[in-house]
Coordinates of C-alpha atoms in Angstrom, one line a residue:
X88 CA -23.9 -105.7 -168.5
X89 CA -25.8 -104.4 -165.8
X90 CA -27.6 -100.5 -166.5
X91 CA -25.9 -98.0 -165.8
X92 CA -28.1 -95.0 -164.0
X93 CA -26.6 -91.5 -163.6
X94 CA -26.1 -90.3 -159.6
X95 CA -29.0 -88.8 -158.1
X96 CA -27.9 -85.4 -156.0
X97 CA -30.0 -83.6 -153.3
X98 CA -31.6 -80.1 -154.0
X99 CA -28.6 -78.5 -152.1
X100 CA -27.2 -75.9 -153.9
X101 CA -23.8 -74.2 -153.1
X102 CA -22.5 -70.9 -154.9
X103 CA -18.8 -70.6 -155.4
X104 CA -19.4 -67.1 -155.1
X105 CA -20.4 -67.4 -151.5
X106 CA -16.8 -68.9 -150.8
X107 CA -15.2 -65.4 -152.0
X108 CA -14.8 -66.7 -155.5
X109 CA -14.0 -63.9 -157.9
X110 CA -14.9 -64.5 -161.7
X111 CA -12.4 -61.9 -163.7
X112 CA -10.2 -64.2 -165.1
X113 CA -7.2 -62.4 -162.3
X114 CA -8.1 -63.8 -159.3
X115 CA -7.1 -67.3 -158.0
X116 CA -10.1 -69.1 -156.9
X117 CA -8.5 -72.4 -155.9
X118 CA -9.2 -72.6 -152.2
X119 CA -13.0 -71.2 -152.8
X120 CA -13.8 -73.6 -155.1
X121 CA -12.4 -76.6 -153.0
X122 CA -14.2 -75.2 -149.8
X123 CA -17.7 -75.2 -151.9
X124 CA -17.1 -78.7 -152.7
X125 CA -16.0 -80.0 -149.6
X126 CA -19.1 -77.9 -147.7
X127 CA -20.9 -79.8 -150.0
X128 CA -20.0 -83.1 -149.6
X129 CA -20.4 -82.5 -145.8
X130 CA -23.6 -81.4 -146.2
X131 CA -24.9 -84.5 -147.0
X132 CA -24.1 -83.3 -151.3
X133 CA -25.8 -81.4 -153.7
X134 CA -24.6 -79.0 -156.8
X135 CA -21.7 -76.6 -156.7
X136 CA -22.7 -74.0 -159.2
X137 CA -20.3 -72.2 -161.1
X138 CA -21.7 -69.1 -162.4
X139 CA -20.7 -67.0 -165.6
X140 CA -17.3 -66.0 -165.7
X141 CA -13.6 -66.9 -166.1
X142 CA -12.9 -68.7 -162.8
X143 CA -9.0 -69.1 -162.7
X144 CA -8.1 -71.8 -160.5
X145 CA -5.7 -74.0 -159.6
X146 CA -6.0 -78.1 -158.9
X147 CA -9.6 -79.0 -158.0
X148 CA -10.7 -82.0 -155.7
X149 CA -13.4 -83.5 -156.2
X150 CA -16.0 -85.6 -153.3
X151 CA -18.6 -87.4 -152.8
X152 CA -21.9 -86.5 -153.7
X153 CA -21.3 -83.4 -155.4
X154 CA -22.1 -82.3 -159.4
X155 CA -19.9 -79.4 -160.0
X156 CA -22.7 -77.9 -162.3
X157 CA -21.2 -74.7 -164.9
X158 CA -24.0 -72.1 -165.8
X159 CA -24.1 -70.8 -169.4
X160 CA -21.1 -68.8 -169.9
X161 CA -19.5 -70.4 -167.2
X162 CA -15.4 -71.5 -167.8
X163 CA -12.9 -72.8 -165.4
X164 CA -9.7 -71.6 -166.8
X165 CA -6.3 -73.5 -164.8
X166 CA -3.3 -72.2 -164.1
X167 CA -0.4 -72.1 -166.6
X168 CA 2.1 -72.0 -162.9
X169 CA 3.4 -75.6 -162.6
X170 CA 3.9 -75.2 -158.8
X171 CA 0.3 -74.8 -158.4
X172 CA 0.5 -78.5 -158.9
X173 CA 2.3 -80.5 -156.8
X174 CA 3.6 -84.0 -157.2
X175 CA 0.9 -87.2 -156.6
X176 CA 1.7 -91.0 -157.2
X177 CA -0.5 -92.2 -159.8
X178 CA -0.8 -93.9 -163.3
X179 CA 0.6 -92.5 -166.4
X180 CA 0.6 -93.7 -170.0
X181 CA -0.4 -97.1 -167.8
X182 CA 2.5 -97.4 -165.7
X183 CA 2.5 -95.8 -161.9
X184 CA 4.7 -92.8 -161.3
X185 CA 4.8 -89.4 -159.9
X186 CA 3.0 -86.6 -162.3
X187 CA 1.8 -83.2 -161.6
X188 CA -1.6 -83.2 -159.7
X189 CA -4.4 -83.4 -162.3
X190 CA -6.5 -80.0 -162.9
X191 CA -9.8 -82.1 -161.9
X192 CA -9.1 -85.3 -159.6
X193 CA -10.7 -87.2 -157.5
X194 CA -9.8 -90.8 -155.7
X195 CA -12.4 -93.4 -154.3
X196 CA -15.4 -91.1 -154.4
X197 CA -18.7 -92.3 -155.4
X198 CA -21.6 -90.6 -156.7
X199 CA -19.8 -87.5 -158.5
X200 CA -20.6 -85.2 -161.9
X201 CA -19.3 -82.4 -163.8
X202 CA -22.4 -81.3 -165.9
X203 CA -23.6 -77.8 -167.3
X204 CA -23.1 -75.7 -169.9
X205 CA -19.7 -74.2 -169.3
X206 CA -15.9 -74.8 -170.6
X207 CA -13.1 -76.9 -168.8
X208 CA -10.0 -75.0 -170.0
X209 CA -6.9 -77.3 -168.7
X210 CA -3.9 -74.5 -169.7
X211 CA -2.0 -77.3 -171.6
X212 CA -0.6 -75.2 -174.3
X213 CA 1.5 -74.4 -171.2
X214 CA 3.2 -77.6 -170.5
X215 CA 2.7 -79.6 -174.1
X216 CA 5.7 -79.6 -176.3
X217 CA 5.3 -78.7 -180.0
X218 CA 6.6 -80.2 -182.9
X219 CA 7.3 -77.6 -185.8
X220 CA 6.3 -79.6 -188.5
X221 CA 2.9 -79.7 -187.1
X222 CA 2.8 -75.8 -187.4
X223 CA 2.6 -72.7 -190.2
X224 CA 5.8 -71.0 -189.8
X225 CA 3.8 -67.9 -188.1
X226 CA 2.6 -69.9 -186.1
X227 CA 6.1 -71.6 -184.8
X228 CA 7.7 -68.0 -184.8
X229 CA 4.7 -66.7 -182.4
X230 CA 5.6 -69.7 -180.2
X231 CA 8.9 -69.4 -180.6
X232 CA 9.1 -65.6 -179.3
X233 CA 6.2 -67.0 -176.2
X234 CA 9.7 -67.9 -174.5
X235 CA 10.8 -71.7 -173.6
X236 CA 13.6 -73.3 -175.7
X237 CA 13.9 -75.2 -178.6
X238 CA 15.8 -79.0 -179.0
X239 CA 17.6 -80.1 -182.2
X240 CA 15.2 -82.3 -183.3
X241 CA 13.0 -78.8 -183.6
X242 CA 10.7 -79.5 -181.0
X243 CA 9.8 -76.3 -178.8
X244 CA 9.2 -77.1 -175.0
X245 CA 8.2 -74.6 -172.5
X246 CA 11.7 -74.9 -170.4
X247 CA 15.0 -76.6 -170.2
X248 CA 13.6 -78.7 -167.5
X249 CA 10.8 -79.7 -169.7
X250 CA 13.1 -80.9 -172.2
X251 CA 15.7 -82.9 -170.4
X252 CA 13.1 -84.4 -168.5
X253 CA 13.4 -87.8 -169.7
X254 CA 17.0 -87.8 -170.0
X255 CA 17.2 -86.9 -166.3
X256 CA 14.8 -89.6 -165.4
X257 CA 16.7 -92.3 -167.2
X258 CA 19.9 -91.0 -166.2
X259 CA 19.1 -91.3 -162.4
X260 CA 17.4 -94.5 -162.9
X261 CA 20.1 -96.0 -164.6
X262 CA 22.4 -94.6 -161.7
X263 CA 20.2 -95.6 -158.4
X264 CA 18.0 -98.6 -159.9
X265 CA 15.2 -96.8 -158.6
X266 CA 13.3 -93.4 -159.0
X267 CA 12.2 -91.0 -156.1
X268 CA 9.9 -88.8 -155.6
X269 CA 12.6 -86.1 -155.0
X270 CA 13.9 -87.4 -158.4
X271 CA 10.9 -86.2 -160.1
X272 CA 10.7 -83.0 -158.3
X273 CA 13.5 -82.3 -160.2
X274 CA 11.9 -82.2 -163.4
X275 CA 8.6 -81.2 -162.2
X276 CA 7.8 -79.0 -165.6
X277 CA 8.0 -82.0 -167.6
X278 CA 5.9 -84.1 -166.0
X279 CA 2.3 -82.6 -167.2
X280 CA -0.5 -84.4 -166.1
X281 CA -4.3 -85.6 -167.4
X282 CA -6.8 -82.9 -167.0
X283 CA -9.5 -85.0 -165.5
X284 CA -8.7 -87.9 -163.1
X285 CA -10.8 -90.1 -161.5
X286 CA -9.6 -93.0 -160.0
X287 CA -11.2 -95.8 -157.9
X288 CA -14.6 -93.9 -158.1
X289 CA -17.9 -95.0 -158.5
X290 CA -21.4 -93.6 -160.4
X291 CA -19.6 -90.9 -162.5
X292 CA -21.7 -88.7 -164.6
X293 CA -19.9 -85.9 -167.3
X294 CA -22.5 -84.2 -168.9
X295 CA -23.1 -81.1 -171.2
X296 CA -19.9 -79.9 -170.8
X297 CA -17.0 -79.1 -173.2
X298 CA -13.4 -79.6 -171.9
X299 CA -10.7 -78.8 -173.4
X300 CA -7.1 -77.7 -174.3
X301 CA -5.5 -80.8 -171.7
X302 CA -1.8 -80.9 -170.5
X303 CA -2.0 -84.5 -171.7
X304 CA -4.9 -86.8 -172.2
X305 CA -8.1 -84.9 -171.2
X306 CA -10.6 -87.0 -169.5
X307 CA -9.2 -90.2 -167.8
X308 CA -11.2 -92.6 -165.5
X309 CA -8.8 -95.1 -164.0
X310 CA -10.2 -98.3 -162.1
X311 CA -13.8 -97.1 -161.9
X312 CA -17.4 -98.2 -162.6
X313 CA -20.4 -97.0 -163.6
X314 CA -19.5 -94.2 -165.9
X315 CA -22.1 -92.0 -168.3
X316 CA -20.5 -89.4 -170.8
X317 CA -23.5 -87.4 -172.1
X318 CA -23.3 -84.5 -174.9
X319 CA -19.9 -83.9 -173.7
X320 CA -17.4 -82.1 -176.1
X321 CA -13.5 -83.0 -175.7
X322 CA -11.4 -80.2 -178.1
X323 CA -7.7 -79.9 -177.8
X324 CA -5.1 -78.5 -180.7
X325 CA -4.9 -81.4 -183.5
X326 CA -1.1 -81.0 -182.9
X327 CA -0.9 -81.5 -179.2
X328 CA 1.1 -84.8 -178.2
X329 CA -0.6 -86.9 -176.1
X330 CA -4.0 -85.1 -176.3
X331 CA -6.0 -88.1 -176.3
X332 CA -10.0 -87.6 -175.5
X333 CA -10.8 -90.0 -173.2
X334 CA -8.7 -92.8 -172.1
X335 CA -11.3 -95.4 -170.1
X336 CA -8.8 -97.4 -168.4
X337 CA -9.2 -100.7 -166.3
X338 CA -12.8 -99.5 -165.7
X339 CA -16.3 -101.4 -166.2
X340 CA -19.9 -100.8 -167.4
X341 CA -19.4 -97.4 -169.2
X342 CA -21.7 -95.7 -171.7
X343 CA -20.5 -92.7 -173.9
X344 CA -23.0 -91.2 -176.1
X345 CA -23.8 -88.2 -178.1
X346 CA -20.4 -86.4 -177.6
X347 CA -18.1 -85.1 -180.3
X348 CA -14.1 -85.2 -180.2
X349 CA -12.0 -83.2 -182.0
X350 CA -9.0 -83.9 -180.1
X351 CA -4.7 -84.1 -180.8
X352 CA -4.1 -87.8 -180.4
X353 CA -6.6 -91.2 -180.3
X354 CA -10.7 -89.9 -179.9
X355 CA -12.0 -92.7 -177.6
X356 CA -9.8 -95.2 -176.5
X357 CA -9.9 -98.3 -174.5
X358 CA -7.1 -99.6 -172.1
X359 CA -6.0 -101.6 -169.3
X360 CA -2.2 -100.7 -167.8
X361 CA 1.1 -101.6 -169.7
X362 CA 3.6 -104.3 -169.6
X363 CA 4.1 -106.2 -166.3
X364 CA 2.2 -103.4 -164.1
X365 CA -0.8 -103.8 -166.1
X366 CA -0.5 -107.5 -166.0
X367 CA -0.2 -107.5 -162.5
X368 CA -2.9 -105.0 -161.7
X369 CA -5.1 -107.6 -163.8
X370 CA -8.2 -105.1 -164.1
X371 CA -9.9 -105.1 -167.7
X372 CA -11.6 -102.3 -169.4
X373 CA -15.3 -104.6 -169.8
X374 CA -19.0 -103.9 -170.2
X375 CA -18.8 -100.8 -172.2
X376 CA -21.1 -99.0 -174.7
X377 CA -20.0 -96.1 -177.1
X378 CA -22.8 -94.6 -179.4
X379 CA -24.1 -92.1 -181.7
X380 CA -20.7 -90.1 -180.9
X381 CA -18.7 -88.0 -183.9
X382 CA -15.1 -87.4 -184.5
X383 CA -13.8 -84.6 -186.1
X384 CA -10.0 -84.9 -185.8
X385 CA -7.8 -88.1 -183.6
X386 CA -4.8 -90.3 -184.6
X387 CA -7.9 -93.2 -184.1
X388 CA -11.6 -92.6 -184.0
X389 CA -12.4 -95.3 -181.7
X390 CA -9.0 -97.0 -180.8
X391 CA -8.1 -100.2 -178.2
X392 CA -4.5 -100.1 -177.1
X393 CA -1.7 -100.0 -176.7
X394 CA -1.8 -100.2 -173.2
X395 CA -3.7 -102.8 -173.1
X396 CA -1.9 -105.7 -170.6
X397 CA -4.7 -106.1 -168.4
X398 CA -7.3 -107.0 -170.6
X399 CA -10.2 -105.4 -172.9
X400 CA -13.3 -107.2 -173.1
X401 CA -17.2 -106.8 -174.2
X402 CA -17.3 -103.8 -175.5
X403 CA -20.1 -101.9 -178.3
X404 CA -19.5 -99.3 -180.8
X405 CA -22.4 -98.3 -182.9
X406 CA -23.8 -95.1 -185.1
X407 CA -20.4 -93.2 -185.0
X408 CA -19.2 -91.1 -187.5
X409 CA -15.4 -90.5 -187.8
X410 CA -14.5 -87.5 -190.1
X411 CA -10.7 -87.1 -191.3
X412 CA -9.5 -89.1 -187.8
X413 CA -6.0 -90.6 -188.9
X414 CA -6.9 -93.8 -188.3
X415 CA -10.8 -94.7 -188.0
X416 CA -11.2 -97.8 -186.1
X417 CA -7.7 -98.8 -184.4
X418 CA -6.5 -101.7 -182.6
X419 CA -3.0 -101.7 -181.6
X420 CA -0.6 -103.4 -179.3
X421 CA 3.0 -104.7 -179.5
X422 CA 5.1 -107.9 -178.0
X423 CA 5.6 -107.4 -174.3
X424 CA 2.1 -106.0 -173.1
X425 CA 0.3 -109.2 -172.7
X426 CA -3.6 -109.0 -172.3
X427 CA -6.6 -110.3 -174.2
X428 CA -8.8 -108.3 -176.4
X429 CA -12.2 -109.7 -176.7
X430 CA -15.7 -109.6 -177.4
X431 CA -15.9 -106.5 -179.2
X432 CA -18.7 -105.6 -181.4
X433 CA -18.5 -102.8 -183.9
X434 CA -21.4 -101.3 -185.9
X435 CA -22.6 -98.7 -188.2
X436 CA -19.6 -96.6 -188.5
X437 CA -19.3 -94.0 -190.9
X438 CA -16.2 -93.0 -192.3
X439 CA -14.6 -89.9 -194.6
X440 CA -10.8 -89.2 -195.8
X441 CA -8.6 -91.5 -193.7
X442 CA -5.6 -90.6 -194.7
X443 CA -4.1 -93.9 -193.5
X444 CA -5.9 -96.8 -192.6
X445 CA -10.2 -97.3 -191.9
X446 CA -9.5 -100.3 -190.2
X447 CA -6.4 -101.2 -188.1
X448 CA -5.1 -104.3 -186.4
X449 CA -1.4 -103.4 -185.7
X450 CA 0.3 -106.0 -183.4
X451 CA 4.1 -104.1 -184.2
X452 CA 2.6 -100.8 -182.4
X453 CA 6.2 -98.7 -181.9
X454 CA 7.9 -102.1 -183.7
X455 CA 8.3 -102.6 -187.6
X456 CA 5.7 -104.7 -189.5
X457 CA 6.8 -107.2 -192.1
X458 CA 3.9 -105.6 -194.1
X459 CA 5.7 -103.6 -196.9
X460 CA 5.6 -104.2 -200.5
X461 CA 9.0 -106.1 -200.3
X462 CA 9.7 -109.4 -202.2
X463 CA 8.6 -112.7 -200.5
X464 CA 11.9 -113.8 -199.6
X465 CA 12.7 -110.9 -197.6
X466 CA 9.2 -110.3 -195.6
X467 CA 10.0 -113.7 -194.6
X468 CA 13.5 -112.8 -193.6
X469 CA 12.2 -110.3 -191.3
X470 CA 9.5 -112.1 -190.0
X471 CA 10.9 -113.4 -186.5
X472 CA 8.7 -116.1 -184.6
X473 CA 9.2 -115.4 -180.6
X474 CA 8.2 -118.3 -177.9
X475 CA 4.6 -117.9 -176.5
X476 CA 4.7 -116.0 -173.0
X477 CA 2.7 -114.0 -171.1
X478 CA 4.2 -111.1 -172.5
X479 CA 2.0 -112.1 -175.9
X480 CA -0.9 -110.0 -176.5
X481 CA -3.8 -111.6 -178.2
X482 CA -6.7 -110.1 -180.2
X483 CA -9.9 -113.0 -181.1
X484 CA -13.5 -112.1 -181.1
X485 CA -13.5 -109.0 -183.2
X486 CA -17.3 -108.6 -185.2
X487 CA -17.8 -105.8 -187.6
X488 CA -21.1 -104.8 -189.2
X489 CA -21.8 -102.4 -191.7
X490 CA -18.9 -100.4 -191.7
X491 CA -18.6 -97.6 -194.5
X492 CA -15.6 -95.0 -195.3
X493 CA -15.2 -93.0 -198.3
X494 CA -11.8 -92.3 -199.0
X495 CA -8.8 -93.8 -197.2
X496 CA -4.7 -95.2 -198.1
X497 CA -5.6 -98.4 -196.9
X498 CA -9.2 -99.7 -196.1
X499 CA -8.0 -102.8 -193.8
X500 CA -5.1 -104.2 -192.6
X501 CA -5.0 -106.6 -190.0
X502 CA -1.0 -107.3 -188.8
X503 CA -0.9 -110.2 -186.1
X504 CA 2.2 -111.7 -185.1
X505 CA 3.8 -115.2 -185.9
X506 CA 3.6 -116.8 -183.1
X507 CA 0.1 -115.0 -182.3
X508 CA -2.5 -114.8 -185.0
X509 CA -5.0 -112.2 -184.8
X510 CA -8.5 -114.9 -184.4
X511 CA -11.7 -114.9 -185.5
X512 CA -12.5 -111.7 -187.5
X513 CA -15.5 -111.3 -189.1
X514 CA -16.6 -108.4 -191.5
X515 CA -20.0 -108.1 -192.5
X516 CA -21.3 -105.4 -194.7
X517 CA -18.1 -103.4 -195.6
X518 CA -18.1 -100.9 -198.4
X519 CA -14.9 -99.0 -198.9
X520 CA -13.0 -97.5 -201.0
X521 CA -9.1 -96.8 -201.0
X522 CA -6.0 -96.9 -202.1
X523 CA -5.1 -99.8 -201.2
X524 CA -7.7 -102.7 -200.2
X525 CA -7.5 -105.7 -197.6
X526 CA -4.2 -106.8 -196.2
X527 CA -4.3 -109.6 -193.8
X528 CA -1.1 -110.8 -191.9
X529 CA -0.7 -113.5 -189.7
X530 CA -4.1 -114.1 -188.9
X531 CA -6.4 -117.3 -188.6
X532 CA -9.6 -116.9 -189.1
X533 CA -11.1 -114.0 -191.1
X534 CA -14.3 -113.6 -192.7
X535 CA -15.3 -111.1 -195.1
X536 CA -19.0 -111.3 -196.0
X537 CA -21.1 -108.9 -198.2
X538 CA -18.3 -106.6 -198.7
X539 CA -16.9 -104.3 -201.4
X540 CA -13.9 -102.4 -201.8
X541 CA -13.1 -100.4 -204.7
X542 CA -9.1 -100.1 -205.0
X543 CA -6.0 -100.5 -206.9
X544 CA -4.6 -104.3 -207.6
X545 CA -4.7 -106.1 -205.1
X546 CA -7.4 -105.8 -203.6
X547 CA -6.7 -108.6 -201.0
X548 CA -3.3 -109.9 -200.1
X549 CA -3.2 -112.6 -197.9
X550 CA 0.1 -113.7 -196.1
X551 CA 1.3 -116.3 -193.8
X552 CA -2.3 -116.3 -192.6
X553 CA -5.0 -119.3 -192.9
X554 CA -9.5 -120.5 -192.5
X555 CA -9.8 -117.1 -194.6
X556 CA -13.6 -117.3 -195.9
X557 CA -14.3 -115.0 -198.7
X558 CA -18.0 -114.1 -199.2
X559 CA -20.0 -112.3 -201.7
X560 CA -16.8 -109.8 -202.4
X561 CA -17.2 -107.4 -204.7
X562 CA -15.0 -105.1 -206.3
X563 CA -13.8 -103.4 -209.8
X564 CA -14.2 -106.4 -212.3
X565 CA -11.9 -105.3 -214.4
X566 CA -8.9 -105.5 -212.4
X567 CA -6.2 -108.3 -213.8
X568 CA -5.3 -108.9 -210.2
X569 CA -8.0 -109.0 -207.2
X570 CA -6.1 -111.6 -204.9
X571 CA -2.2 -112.1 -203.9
X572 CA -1.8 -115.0 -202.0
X573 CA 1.8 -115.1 -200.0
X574 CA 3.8 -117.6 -197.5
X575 CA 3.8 -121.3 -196.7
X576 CA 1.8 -121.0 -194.2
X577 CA -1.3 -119.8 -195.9
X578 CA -3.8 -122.5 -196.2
X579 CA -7.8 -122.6 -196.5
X580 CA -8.5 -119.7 -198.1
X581 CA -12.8 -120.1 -199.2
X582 CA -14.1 -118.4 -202.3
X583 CA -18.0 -118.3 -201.6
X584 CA -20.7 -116.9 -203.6
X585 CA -20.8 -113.7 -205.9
X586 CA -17.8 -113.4 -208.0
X587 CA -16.0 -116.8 -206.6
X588 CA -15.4 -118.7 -210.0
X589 CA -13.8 -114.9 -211.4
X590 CA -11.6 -114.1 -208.2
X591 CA -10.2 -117.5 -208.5
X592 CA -9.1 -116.8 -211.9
X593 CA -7.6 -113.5 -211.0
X594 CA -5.4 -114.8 -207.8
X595 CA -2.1 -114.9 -207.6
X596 CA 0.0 -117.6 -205.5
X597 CA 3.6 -117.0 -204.2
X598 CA 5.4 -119.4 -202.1
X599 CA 2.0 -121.1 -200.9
X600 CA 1.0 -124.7 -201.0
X601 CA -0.6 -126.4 -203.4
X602 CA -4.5 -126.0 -203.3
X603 CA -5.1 -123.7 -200.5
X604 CA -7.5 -121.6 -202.6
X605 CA -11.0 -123.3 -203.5
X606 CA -14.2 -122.0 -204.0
X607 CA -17.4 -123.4 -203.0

């Protein structure tokens, strides 16, 4: 990986305020903050400053050479008026389609910052819909009586537009074969867009800045390189769908560090397009470095997938703490993406009340898992083995050290698929402690080495999965059950070291072959 070095600016300064910009939270400042930056960029670049004050604006376009800098006290509020944003081709949850123009965008610049002191304020309680079960019942009613409508699966939306949306889409698609632009203008207020959108841009700096409250994911570089995030805050409502932090996707040599998320859906996540049009774009998320970052709230502290067809590859994680995040570290993807995920190296992670799992390997993402607590005979029932393709995704080269979480249902469960195996997983240094322990499914390849997990019996069931080395494991000793061992396909499972000769006494074999568990 090559270093990454932030963008050097010239000396040129250039005051919104000069452009007739009007900081009272009233007046629409769109056109003077777009004429500062493009004087800037003109001028050969240099910093846009934002002074103190509630700066409402509409969409903002970013160029070349410029650091939009906020002063202390400084916050960009958007506009909650959908038809300040008109309609753009881009990329959406990984597939290309018309959204609503992105609050902060920019397209094939290079050399381009948002640093400061100031607040991003995107407007998305605006356009995100709102489940009720995620609210107080004050809280619903005061949304409620906002305006917008309700559906019948309780879900408030902020018009009838907003929540027939999809149906429309799939209606006229279904009818024509093809959508049009003029088809999505017709649902315009459903189609809410990322807050920050940079795509095809090069030497990106975000610095200092807090940005928040996103009509869907919040900060989203797409197909760029050379990216520094640097004690940056992401914030959005833990209810808000789709309110990931920042989505890196298809982009290379990146480095995100000292920042804190406290966001609505996965923290820091990794991706690469979906399905076919990720496969065909064939540009991997690669050479990236995440460090010394906290997460206070997230579906996944540090999460790859699921739209991942393009590939995700050499990537770091280290000193990150992930605090009450629903998953901590998550990997997840499902038949029909495609894509490798690779070289990926994970350490020092500290962890606190997961309530689901610390570690994740889900290869059924939207799908159902043959991992419940079912008899044998019907988790193999379910199981279904599909032909090989380059639909498959695959997961191999996945190195964990010193990992720690206190608290969580399920401290790691790694789901692969039949007729892919998650490969080559090694755990080094794991101490966890749960409900429920290890789970591996249909994987090949698995090491767990100096590790301990305090949990309920058993602490590691194994099934359909084989070359699973066992090292140094430690856990409560008085347990009658520490290993389950399921499926005819299970083979060469390795009992090394501390505790070897007592594990092998307390494992239990169901439908396995003869001698598949051995220590040495």
């Amino acid at each position: 990986m090559p270093l990454v070095s932030p963008p050097e600016f010239p000396k040129a300064e250039f005051n919104i305020l000069d452009y007739g910009a009007v900081g009272d939270g009233l007046t629409k400042n769109t056109d003077a903050i777009n004429k500062a930056i493009a004087a800037c960029s003109e001028n050969g670049g240099g910093k846009v400053i934002v002074p103190a004050g509630i700066w409402l604006t509409g969409p903002i376009e970013m160029k070349s050479n410029v650091n939009l800098f906020l002063e202390k006290g400084a916050m960009i509020q958007f506009t909650k008026n959908f038809d300040d944003y008109p309609l753009v081709l881009t990329t959406y949850e990984g597939t290309e389609q018309y959204r609503c123009q992105s609050p902060i965008s920019g397209w094939n610049l290079e050399n381009i910052a948002i640093t400061g002191y100031g607040v991003i304020d995107g407007g998305g309680d605006a356009w995100r819909y709102v489940k009720k079960s995620k609210l107080t019942e004050s809280q619903w009613k005061k949304l409620v009586s906002s305006g917008g409508v309700v559906d019948k699966k309780n879900q408030w939306w902020p018009s009838e537009q907003a929540m027939n949306g999809q149906r429309i889409l799939d209606s006229l698609l279904e009818a024509n074969g093809e959508l049009t632009k003029e088809d999505y203008r017709k649902v315009r207020d459903y189609l809410r867009p990322v807050m920050v959108n940079l795509v095809k841009c090069k030497n990106i700096l975000l610095e200092g800045v807090t940005f928040q409250n996103s009509p869907a994911w919040n900060i989203h570089p797409l197909m760029s390189e050379n990216i520094i995030l640097k004690n940056v805050t992401v914030r959005n409502p833990w209810y808000s769908q789709n309110g990931d932090g920042i989505d890196v996707e298809s982009c290379k040599n990146v480095v995100i560090y000292d920042c804190k998320f406290d966001v609505g859906d996965d923290a820091i996540c990794m991706k690469s397009g979906k399905n076919e049009f990720g496969r065909k774009r064939g540009i991997p998320t690669e050479n990236v470095i995440i460090a010394d970052c906290i997460v206070y709230h997230g579906h996944g502290g540090f999460t790859i997938g699921s739209e991942m067809s393009g590939g995700v590859r050499n990537i770091k994680v280290t000193n990150c703490n992930f605090i009450g995040t629903d998953i901590g570290l998550r990997f997840k993807s499902t038949r029909g993406r495609g894509g490798v995920v690779e070289n990926i190296y994970i350490d020092n992670i500290y962890m606190k009340d997961i309530p689901t799992e610390a570690l994740s390997f889900n290869m059924y993402y939207g799908g159902q898992a043959p991992t419940e607590d079912i008899p044998l005979a019907e988790k193999l029932k379910n199981r279904k083995v599909l032909n090989v393709d380059e639909t498959t995704p695959q997961f191999r080269n996945i190195f964990l050290n010193d990992i720690y979480c206190i608290g969580a249902e399920d401290a790691v469960i790694i789901q692969g698929l039949p007729e892919m195996k998650i490969k080559n997983i090694v755990l080094n240094n794991v101490v966890m402690t749960s409900k429920r322990g290890v789970s591996i499914f249909d994987a090949d390849g698995v090491e767990l080495k100096n590790t301990k997990i305090i949990s309920r019996e058993p602490v590691i069931r194994i099934f359909q999965s084989k070359n699973i080395s066992i090292e140094n494991f430690d856990t409560d000793l008085s347990l009658d059950q520490i290993i389950k061992l399921e499926g005819n396909e299970t083979g060469n499972i390795i009992l090394k070291g501390k505790n070897a000769e007592l594990f092998m006494k307390k494992s239990k074999c169901e439908g396995v072959s003869e001698n598949v568990i051995n220590v040495e």
